[in-house]
Amino acid sequence: MILRIERGRLTEVARAPTGAWAQGIAFSRDGRMIVVQNMTDRNLGVFRFENGRLRDTGQRIGVNGGPAAIRTADVAQAAPQRRN
């Protein structure tokens, strides 16, 4: 469920089924991709948020244990190759 604050109240924007015991989420930098931790399913679900709608991409990333903490990280750009 995606919520927003309007006039000091939480308002639902979008909703999609995730999995058993969704533990936490991480947003991509641009806010269009969302990764949801599913504790008992032992996977990460990938969702897309566009035009006010939350859509399950169907992509699942299996993990060895129940995911309990997640965040996104910046990816360093590779340094340009020097020619000799």
Tab-separated table of N, CA and C in Angstrom:
chain	number	residue	atom	x	y	z
A	1	MET	N	0.840	-1.155	0.000
A	1	MET	CA	0.000	0.000	0.000
A	1	MET	C	0.899	1.236	0.000
A	2	ILE	N	0.603	2.161	-0.870
A	2	ILE	CA	1.310	3.435	-0.935
A	2	ILE	C	0.386	4.483	-0.326
A	3	LEU	N	0.932	5.249	0.599
A	3	LEU	CA	0.171	6.291	1.278
A	3	LEU	C	0.800	7.649	1.029
A	4	ARG	N	0.003	8.701	1.169
A	4	ARG	CA	0.529	10.069	1.137
A	4	ARG	C	-0.151	10.852	2.251
A	5	ILE	N	0.469	11.933	2.629
A	5	ILE	CA	-0.101	12.791	3.667
A	5	ILE	C	-0.832	13.936	2.977
A	6	GLU	N	-2.124	14.070	3.267
A	6	GLU	CA	-2.950	15.162	2.743
A	6	GLU	C	-3.634	15.843	3.911
A	7	ARG	N	-3.377	17.117	4.065
A	7	ARG	CA	-3.992	17.898	5.142
A	7	ARG	C	-3.835	17.219	6.501
A	8	GLY	N	-2.648	16.658	6.746
A	8	GLY	CA	-2.350	16.047	8.030
A	8	GLY	C	-2.910	14.654	8.230
A	9	ARG	N	-3.470	14.061	7.183
A	9	ARG	CA	-4.023	12.708	7.275
A	9	ARG	C	-3.398	11.807	6.224
A	10	LEU	N	-3.276	10.517	6.574
A	10	LEU	CA	-2.788	9.542	5.603
A	10	LEU	C	-3.899	9.166	4.644
A	11	THR	N	-3.576	9.162	3.362
A	11	THR	CA	-4.530	8.810	2.318
A	11	THR	C	-3.927	7.707	1.458
A	12	GLU	N	-4.700	6.663	1.183
A	12	GLU	CA	-4.211	5.587	0.328
A	12	GLU	C	-4.142	6.059	-1.113
A	13	VAL	N	-3.000	5.773	-1.750
A	13	VAL	CA	-2.788	6.122	-3.156
A	13	VAL	C	-2.941	4.890	-4.030
A	14	ALA	N	-2.314	3.787	-3.637
A	14	ALA	CA	-2.346	2.561	-4.438
A	14	ALA	C	-2.124	1.365	-3.527
A	15	ARG	N	-2.579	0.191	-4.019
A	15	ARG	CA	-2.445	-1.038	-3.237
A	15	ARG	C	-2.242	-2.216	-4.184
A	16	ALA	N	-1.429	-3.170	-3.755
A	16	ALA	CA	-1.214	-4.403	-4.516
A	16	ALA	C	-0.871	-5.510	-3.522
A	17	PRO	N	-1.298	-6.748	-3.781
A	17	PRO	CA	-0.916	-7.847	-2.900
A	17	PRO	C	0.592	-8.086	-2.974
A	18	THR	N	1.202	-8.347	-1.833
A	18	THR	CA	2.655	-8.548	-1.810
A	18	THR	C	2.975	-10.012	-1.572
A	19	GLY	N	2.941	-10.451	-0.367
A	19	GLY	CA	3.265	-11.825	0.004
A	19	GLY	C	2.983	-11.978	1.479
A	20	ALA	N	3.324	-13.129	2.008
A	20	ALA	CA	3.094	-13.373	3.423
A	20	ALA	C	4.097	-12.566	4.248
A	21	TRP	N	3.621	-11.823	5.184
A	21	TRP	CA	4.397	-11.057	6.141
A	21	TRP	C	5.408	-10.133	5.471
A	22	ALA	N	4.892	-9.140	4.759
A	22	ALA	CA	5.768	-8.133	4.157
A	22	ALA	C	6.473	-7.390	5.289
A	23	GLN	N	7.794	-7.401	5.263
A	23	GLN	CA	8.599	-6.908	6.386
A	23	GLN	C	9.063	-5.474	6.197
A	24	GLY	N	9.285	-5.049	4.984
A	24	GLY	CA	9.779	-3.700	4.727
A	24	GLY	C	9.905	-3.463	3.245
A	25	ILE	N	10.186	-2.213	2.878
A	25	ILE	CA	10.300	-1.867	1.458
A	25	ILE	C	11.478	-0.930	1.231
A	26	ALA	N	11.910	-0.866	-0.005
A	26	ALA	CA	12.920	0.104	-0.430
A	26	ALA	C	12.479	0.660	-1.779
A	27	PHE	N	12.596	1.970	-1.927
A	27	PHE	CA	12.238	2.645	-3.168
A	27	PHE	C	13.494	2.905	-3.992
A	28	SER	N	13.357	2.832	-5.311
A	28	SER	CA	14.459	3.249	-6.172
A	28	SER	C	14.610	4.762	-6.045
A	29	ARG	N	15.741	5.267	-6.484
A	29	ARG	CA	15.997	6.710	-6.370
A	29	ARG	C	14.893	7.542	-7.022
A	30	ASP	N	14.384	7.098	-8.169
A	30	ASP	CA	13.347	7.862	-8.867
A	30	ASP	C	11.937	7.555	-8.367
A	31	GLY	N	11.800	6.618	-7.424
A	31	GLY	CA	10.499	6.313	-6.834
A	31	GLY	C	9.589	5.448	-7.693
A	32	ARG	N	10.096	4.938	-8.811
A	32	ARG	CA	9.252	4.139	-9.705
A	32	ARG	C	9.309	2.643	-9.439
A	33	MET	N	10.380	2.175	-8.835
A	33	MET	CA	10.509	0.751	-8.522
A	33	MET	C	10.519	0.587	-7.009
A	34	ILE	N	9.859	-0.460	-6.549
A	34	ILE	CA	9.769	-0.734	-5.122
A	34	ILE	C	10.098	-2.201	-4.901
A	35	VAL	N	10.964	-2.471	-3.951
A	35	VAL	CA	11.300	-3.842	-3.580
A	35	VAL	C	10.693	-4.106	-2.213
A	36	VAL	N	9.914	-5.178	-2.114
A	36	VAL	CA	9.222	-5.542	-0.879
A	36	VAL	C	9.827	-6.819	-0.317
A	37	GLN	N	10.153	-6.805	0.964
A	37	GLN	CA	10.688	-7.992	1.651
A	37	GLN	C	9.533	-8.858	2.125
A	38	ASN	N	9.515	-10.103	1.717
A	38	ASN	CA	8.497	-11.058	2.160
A	38	ASN	C	9.160	-12.077	3.081
A	39	MET	N	8.940	-11.915	4.379
A	39	MET	CA	9.653	-12.682	5.398
A	39	MET	C	9.412	-14.186	5.284
A	40	THR	N	8.185	-14.637	5.337
A	40	THR	CA	7.932	-16.084	5.339
A	40	THR	C	8.085	-16.712	3.959
A	41	ASP	N	7.905	-15.923	2.903
A	41	ASP	CA	8.108	-16.428	1.541
A	41	ASP	C	9.594	-16.491	1.188
A	42	ARG	N	10.423	-15.841	1.999
A	42	ARG	CA	11.875	-15.784	1.774
A	42	ARG	C	12.218	-15.270	0.376
A	43	ASN	N	11.616	-14.123	0.048
A	43	ASN	CA	11.942	-13.515	-1.231
A	43	ASN	C	11.754	-12.009	-1.176
A	44	LEU	N	12.218	-11.368	-2.244
A	44	LEU	CA	12.004	-9.949	-2.459
A	44	LEU	C	11.097	-9.825	-3.678
A	45	GLY	N	10.014	-9.086	-3.544
A	45	GLY	CA	9.103	-8.858	-4.661
A	45	GLY	C	9.377	-7.500	-5.282
A	46	VAL	N	9.344	-7.430	-6.596
A	46	VAL	CA	9.631	-6.185	-7.305
A	46	VAL	C	8.331	-5.618	-7.867
A	47	PHE	N	8.072	-4.343	-7.551
A	47	PHE	CA	6.854	-3.659	-7.973
A	47	PHE	C	7.227	-2.382	-8.713
A	48	ARG	N	6.314	-1.948	-9.576
A	48	ARG	CA	6.498	-0.701	-10.321
A	48	ARG	C	5.377	0.258	-9.906
A	49	PHE	N	5.750	1.522	-9.665
A	49	PHE	CA	4.774	2.557	-9.323
A	49	PHE	C	4.797	3.609	-10.424
A	50	GLU	N	3.709	3.651	-11.210
A	50	GLU	CA	3.604	4.596	-12.326
A	50	GLU	C	2.183	5.108	-12.434
A	51	ASN	N	2.062	6.396	-12.730
A	51	ASN	CA	0.748	7.011	-12.945
A	51	ASN	C	-0.219	6.723	-11.798
A	52	GLY	N	0.303	6.729	-10.566
A	52	GLY	CA	-0.541	6.521	-9.404
A	52	GLY	C	-0.989	5.090	-9.187
A	53	ARG	N	-0.412	4.151	-9.936
A	53	ARG	CA	-0.786	2.741	-9.802
A	53	ARG	C	0.413	1.918	-9.362
A	54	LEU	N	0.168	0.928	-8.517
A	54	LEU	CA	1.191	0.017	-8.048
A	54	LEU	C	0.982	-1.313	-8.755
A	55	ARG	N	2.005	-1.767	-9.495
A	55	ARG	CA	1.873	-2.984	-10.295
A	55	ARG	C	2.960	-3.980	-9.912
A	56	ASP	N	2.558	-5.209	-9.692
A	56	ASP	CA	3.486	-6.295	-9.409
A	56	ASP	C	4.131	-6.703	-10.727
A	57	THR	N	5.458	-6.681	-10.791
A	57	THR	CA	6.155	-7.077	-12.017
A	57	THR	C	6.216	-8.594	-12.161
A	58	GLY	N	5.907	-9.309	-11.065
A	58	GLY	CA	5.995	-10.761	-11.083
A	58	GLY	C	7.394	-11.269	-10.784
A	59	GLN	N	8.359	-10.360	-10.708
A	59	GLN	CA	9.741	-10.756	-10.431
A	59	GLN	C	9.914	-11.007	-8.939
A	60	ARG	N	10.498	-12.168	-8.600
A	60	ARG	CA	10.802	-12.521	-7.215
A	60	ARG	C	12.269	-12.900	-7.130
A	61	ILE	N	12.915	-12.421	-6.108
A	61	ILE	CA	14.323	-12.715	-5.882
A	61	ILE	C	14.396	-13.536	-4.602
A	62	GLY	N	14.732	-14.802	-4.732
A	62	GLY	CA	14.812	-15.695	-3.582
A	62	GLY	C	16.010	-15.373	-2.705
A	63	VAL	N	15.838	-15.512	-1.407
A	63	VAL	CA	16.924	-15.322	-0.446
A	63	VAL	C	16.958	-16.529	0.486
A	64	ASN	N	18.110	-16.769	1.124
A	64	ASN	CA	18.271	-17.946	1.978
A	64	ASN	C	17.468	-17.883	3.273
A	65	GLY	N	17.250	-16.698	3.789
A	65	GLY	CA	16.494	-16.541	5.027
A	65	GLY	C	15.427	-15.486	4.834
A	66	GLY	N	14.677	-15.224	5.882
A	66	GLY	CA	13.663	-14.171	5.804
A	66	GLY	C	14.326	-12.804	5.797
A	67	PRO	N	14.112	-11.999	4.757
A	67	PRO	CA	14.742	-10.686	4.700
A	67	PRO	C	14.182	-9.770	5.785
A	68	ALA	N	15.053	-9.086	6.505
A	68	ALA	CA	14.612	-8.257	7.621
A	68	ALA	C	15.069	-6.815	7.525
A	69	ALA	N	15.946	-6.482	6.612
A	69	ALA	CA	16.406	-5.104	6.446
A	69	ALA	C	16.863	-4.926	5.008
A	70	ILE	N	16.482	-3.808	4.411
A	70	ILE	CA	16.830	-3.574	3.011
A	70	ILE	C	17.001	-2.083	2.791
A	71	ARG	N	17.838	-1.749	1.841
A	71	ARG	CA	17.985	-0.371	1.395
A	71	ARG	C	18.546	-0.392	-0.006
A	72	THR	N	18.440	0.699	-0.696
A	72	THR	CA	19.048	0.808	-2.010
A	72	THR	C	20.385	1.507	-1.857
A	73	ALA	N	21.257	1.308	-2.800
A	73	ALA	CA	22.581	1.917	-2.749
A	73	ALA	C	22.914	2.514	-4.106
A	74	ASP	N	23.705	3.557	-4.073
A	74	ASP	CA	24.181	4.141	-5.317
A	74	ASP	C	25.207	3.201	-5.935
A	75	VAL	N	25.210	3.130	-7.239
A	75	VAL	CA	26.190	2.317	-7.956
A	75	VAL	C	27.246	3.265	-8.487
A	76	ALA	N	28.481	3.008	-8.129
A	76	ALA	CA	29.582	3.852	-8.574
A	76	ALA	C	29.778	3.707	-10.071
A	77	GLN	N	30.007	4.813	-10.727
A	77	GLN	CA	30.309	4.802	-12.158
A	77	GLN	C	31.735	4.333	-12.351
A	78	ALA	N	31.974	3.517	-13.348
A	78	ALA	CA	33.332	3.059	-13.644
A	78	ALA	C	34.147	4.232	-14.175
A	79	ALA	N	35.382	4.301	-13.751
A	79	ALA	CA	36.285	5.366	-14.234
A	79	ALA	C	36.589	5.131	-15.710
A	80	PRO	N	36.678	6.182	-16.504
A	80	PRO	CA	37.000	5.999	-17.924
A	80	PRO	C	38.369	5.361	-18.088
A	81	GLN	N	38.482	4.530	-19.099
A	81	GLN	CA	39.744	3.851	-19.409
A	81	GLN	C	40.727	4.861	-19.987
A	82	ARG	N	41.963	4.792	-19.542
A	82	ARG	CA	43.018	5.663	-20.077
A	82	ARG	C	43.733	4.962	-21.211
A	83	ARG	N	43.979	5.679	-22.266
A	83	ARG	CA	44.749	5.141	-23.389
A	83	ARG	C	46.198	5.518	-23.228
A	84	ASN	N	47.077	4.586	-23.471
A	84	ASN	CA	48.522	4.850	-23.392
A	84	ASN	C	49.104	5.049	-24.746
